[in-house]
Short mmCIF file of C-alpha atoms in Angstrom, two decimals:
data_model
loop_
_atom_site.label_atom_id
_atom_site.label_comp_id
_atom_site.label_asym_id
_atom_site.label_seq_id
_atom_site.Cartn_x
_atom_site.Cartn_y
_atom_site.Cartn_z
CA UNK T 1 196.34 81.83 91.97
CA UNK T 2 198.59 84.64 93.11
CA UNK T 3 198.28 87.39 95.72
CA UNK T 4 197.58 87.00 99.45
CA UNK T 5 197.21 83.52 100.90
CA UNK T 6 193.73 82.22 100.32
CA UNK T 7 191.77 81.81 103.55
CA UNK T 8 188.32 80.34 104.21
CA UNK T 9 186.94 83.86 104.72
CA UNK T 10 188.33 85.05 101.39
CA UNK T 11 186.84 81.96 99.81
CA UNK T 12 183.39 82.87 101.12
CA UNK T 13 183.77 86.38 99.69
CA UNK T 14 184.60 84.84 96.31
CA UNK T 15 181.48 82.65 96.44
CA UNK T 16 179.40 85.75 97.12
CA UNK T 17 180.77 87.17 93.84
CA UNK T 18 179.97 84.03 91.86
CA UNK T 19 183.51 82.57 91.84
CA UNK T 20 184.86 79.22 92.99
CA UNK T 21 188.38 77.72 92.95
CA UNK T 22 189.71 74.64 91.18
CA UNK T 23 193.07 72.99 90.58
CA UNK T 24 194.22 71.50 87.29
CA UNK T 25 195.22 68.24 89.02
CA UNK T 26 195.26 66.83 92.52
CA UNK T 27 199.08 67.12 92.61
CA UNK T 28 199.14 70.72 91.29
CA UNK T 29 199.31 73.22 94.20
CA UNK T 30 198.01 76.11 92.09
CA UNK T 31 194.35 77.17 92.23
CA UNK T 32 192.46 79.29 89.73
CA UNK T 33 189.11 81.06 89.91
CA UNK T 34 186.19 79.84 87.81
CA UNK T 35 183.04 81.71 86.76
CA UNK T 36 181.36 79.77 83.93
CA UNK T 37 179.47 81.60 81.21
CA UNK T 38 176.73 79.02 81.68
CA UNK T 39 176.14 78.09 85.31
CA UNK T 40 174.50 74.88 86.46
CA UNK T 41 171.73 75.11 89.04
CA UNK T 42 169.22 72.60 90.36
CA UNK T 43 165.89 74.37 90.98
CA UNK T 44 164.65 73.20 94.37
CA UNK T 45 160.98 73.64 93.50
CA UNK T 46 161.14 71.37 90.44
CA UNK T 47 163.59 68.77 91.74
CA UNK T 48 162.67 65.41 90.21
CA UNK T 49 163.36 62.01 91.81
CA UNK T 50 163.39 59.19 89.23
CA UNK T 51 160.95 56.41 90.02
CA UNK T 52 163.55 53.67 90.37
CA UNK T 53 165.61 55.77 92.75
CA UNK T 54 162.52 56.50 94.83
CA UNK T 55 162.04 52.73 95.25
CA UNK T 56 165.66 52.39 96.33
CA UNK T 57 165.24 55.12 98.93
CA UNK T 58 162.11 53.49 100.32
CA UNK T 59 163.91 50.15 100.57
CA UNK T 60 166.21 51.45 103.30
CA UNK T 61 169.31 50.27 101.47
CA UNK T 62 171.31 53.23 102.75
CA UNK T 63 171.55 54.93 106.10
CA UNK T 64 172.13 58.66 105.77
CA UNK T 65 174.03 61.09 107.98
CA UNK T 66 175.22 64.66 107.66
CA UNK T 67 178.47 66.28 108.79
CA UNK T 68 179.75 63.09 110.41
CA UNK T 69 182.55 62.29 107.93
CA UNK T 70 183.30 65.55 106.12
CA UNK T 71 187.04 64.97 105.59
CA UNK T 72 186.45 61.38 104.48
CA UNK T 73 183.85 62.53 101.93
CA UNK T 74 186.25 65.13 100.54
CA UNK T 75 189.07 62.60 100.22
CA UNK T 76 186.72 60.16 98.49
CA UNK T 77 185.64 62.88 96.03
CA UNK T 78 189.32 63.57 95.27
CA UNK T 79 190.30 59.90 94.88
CA UNK T 80 190.72 58.29 91.44
CA UNK T 81 187.63 56.46 90.21
CA UNK T 82 186.62 54.71 86.97
CA UNK T 83 186.08 57.43 84.38
CA UNK T 84 187.54 60.03 86.74
CA UNK T 85 191.22 59.25 87.12
CA UNK T 86 192.17 62.90 87.71
CA UNK T 87 190.70 65.41 90.16
CA UNK T 88 190.54 69.17 90.63
CA UNK T 89 190.63 68.69 94.43
CA UNK T 90 194.19 69.22 95.66
CA UNK T 91 195.66 69.57 99.16
CA UNK T 92 194.89 73.30 99.23
CA UNK T 93 191.23 72.62 98.46
CA UNK T 94 191.16 70.02 101.24
CA UNK T 95 192.65 72.56 103.66
CA UNK T 96 190.35 75.44 102.74
CA UNK T 97 187.10 73.52 102.82
CA UNK T 98 188.13 71.77 106.00
CA UNK T 99 188.37 75.26 107.49
CA UNK T 100 184.95 76.15 106.14
CA UNK T 101 183.55 73.00 107.73
CA UNK T 102 185.00 73.93 111.11
CA UNK T 103 183.40 77.39 110.84
CA UNK T 104 180.01 75.88 109.95
CA UNK T 105 179.92 76.93 106.29
CA UNK T 106 180.79 73.63 104.58
CA UNK T 107 178.70 70.50 105.01
CA UNK T 108 178.57 66.90 103.90
CA UNK T 109 175.88 64.30 103.40
CA UNK T 110 176.98 60.67 103.77
CA UNK T 111 175.33 57.43 102.65
CA UNK T 112 176.36 54.24 104.44
CA UNK T 113 175.75 50.61 103.56
CA UNK T 114 176.61 47.82 105.98
CA UNK T 115 178.57 50.32 108.08
CA UNK T 116 180.77 51.36 105.14
CA UNK T 117 180.76 54.80 103.50
CA UNK T 118 179.10 54.10 100.16
CA UNK T 119 178.76 57.62 98.76
CA UNK T 120 178.21 61.24 99.59
CA UNK T 121 178.66 64.87 98.69
CA UNK T 122 179.85 68.14 100.15
CA UNK T 123 179.32 71.83 99.54
CA UNK T 124 179.22 75.34 100.97
CA UNK T 125 176.28 77.17 102.55
CA UNK T 126 176.11 80.96 102.42
CA UNK T 127 172.90 82.87 103.07
CA UNK T 128 170.14 81.09 101.19
CA UNK T 129 172.54 79.54 98.66
CA UNK T 130 174.18 76.12 98.74
CA UNK T 131 177.11 75.53 96.40
CA UNK T 132 177.43 71.84 95.61
CA UNK T 133 181.11 71.02 95.17
CA UNK T 134 181.53 67.32 94.47
CA UNK T 135 180.02 63.90 95.05
CA UNK T 136 181.20 60.31 94.88
CA UNK T 137 179.70 56.85 94.82
CA UNK T 138 181.17 53.47 95.71
CA UNK T 139 177.83 51.66 95.53
CA UNK T 140 175.07 52.05 92.96
CA UNK T 141 172.80 55.04 93.66
CA UNK T 142 174.67 56.13 96.81
CA UNK T 143 175.54 59.63 95.59
CA UNK T 144 172.04 60.04 94.15
CA UNK T 145 170.53 59.15 97.52
CA UNK T 146 172.79 61.76 99.15
CA UNK T 147 171.56 64.38 96.68
CA UNK T 148 167.91 63.61 97.41
CA UNK T 149 168.54 64.04 101.13
CA UNK T 150 170.50 67.24 100.50
CA UNK T 151 167.57 68.78 98.64
CA UNK T 152 165.20 67.80 101.45
CA UNK T 153 167.52 69.49 103.96
CA UNK T 154 167.83 72.65 101.86
CA UNK T 155 164.09 72.94 101.52
CA UNK T 156 163.70 72.42 105.26
CA UNK T 157 166.31 75.08 106.02
CA UNK T 158 164.82 77.74 103.75
CA UNK T 159 167.50 77.69 101.03
CA UNK T 160 166.45 79.05 97.64
CA UNK T 161 169.44 78.30 95.39
CA UNK T 162 171.32 75.05 94.77
CA UNK T 163 174.35 75.81 92.59
CA UNK T 164 175.79 72.76 90.82
CA UNK T 165 178.43 74.84 88.98
CA UNK T 166 178.34 72.61 85.90
CA UNK T 167 175.79 70.26 84.35
CA UNK T 168 176.23 66.51 83.99
CA UNK T 169 173.82 63.90 82.63
CA UNK T 170 173.64 62.61 86.22
CA UNK T 171 172.34 65.97 87.47
CA UNK T 172 170.12 66.61 84.45
CA UNK T 173 168.03 63.59 85.42
CA UNK T 174 167.03 65.48 88.56
CA UNK T 175 166.07 68.64 86.69
CA UNK T 176 169.35 70.58 86.69
CA UNK T 177 169.58 73.36 84.10
CA UNK T 178 172.12 75.84 82.76
CA UNK T 179 171.55 79.57 82.96
CA UNK T 180 173.64 82.54 81.73
CA UNK T 181 176.14 84.03 84.16
CA UNK T 182 174.22 87.32 84.44
CA UNK T 183 171.01 85.51 85.39
CA UNK T 184 172.89 83.38 87.89
CA UNK T 185 174.38 86.44 89.58
CA UNK T 186 170.90 87.91 90.02
CA UNK T 187 169.69 84.67 91.63
CA UNK T 188 172.80 84.57 93.80
CA UNK T 189 172.30 88.13 95.00
CA UNK T 190 168.72 87.33 95.96
CA UNK T 191 169.72 84.08 97.69
CA UNK T 192 172.40 85.80 99.76
CA UNK T 193 169.70 88.05 101.18
CA UNK T 194 167.79 85.06 102.61
CA UNK T 195 168.36 83.87 106.18
CA UNK T 196 168.52 80.12 105.64
CA UNK T 197 169.80 77.66 108.24
CA UNK T 198 171.48 74.30 107.72
CA UNK T 199 169.14 71.89 109.60
CA UNK T 200 171.87 69.39 110.37
CA UNK T 201 171.18 68.28 113.94
CA UNK T 202 167.41 68.49 113.52
CA UNK T 203 167.44 66.50 110.30
CA UNK T 204 169.91 64.00 111.73
CA UNK T 205 167.59 63.38 114.67
CA UNK T 206 164.76 62.59 112.25
CA UNK T 207 166.94 60.20 110.25
CA UNK T 208 167.97 58.34 113.39
CA UNK T 209 164.40 58.19 114.66
CA UNK T 210 165.19 60.24 117.79
#
């Protein structure tokens, strides 16, 4: 990626145009813009929670927080894992999204088990759109539990678009679909016109029983 130094504000402008950055590898300092012909989204009104996962959530296996370990979640998403030895999250990505978190535009959802970070996800909020960036899991179902809580938070906050960028079998189980770029841009334009609010502190109070 050439031109002026990329800043968090420029990154938000790119999201508003349907673009997001990636690196080829975690040790490659270069970023490039991505705008897939087929874009993954997870419709919030048809989000499906598999029955077994619903039982896991009811069991209280995980405690859930939001925005309490953003940098740790990002580093865990970038770390090598079985079946994912390489990562598109490099130091520049860590820097930029850390800046977005400080400004209140990037958020994380964390799942803990026995006081240890077991899984989580992070993404970017802009208008009524949330752009899911990455997730990780160190314990079975931890990232899935984070996703279920994310969707609940987005619904609560008035968000209308959950962008997953790409589709995986993991996301398809929850109802994620692919749509053409032109259709996505129409949905994005509409979502940016909504005044949604990340319900972090309110939702966190409910989770903690306050």
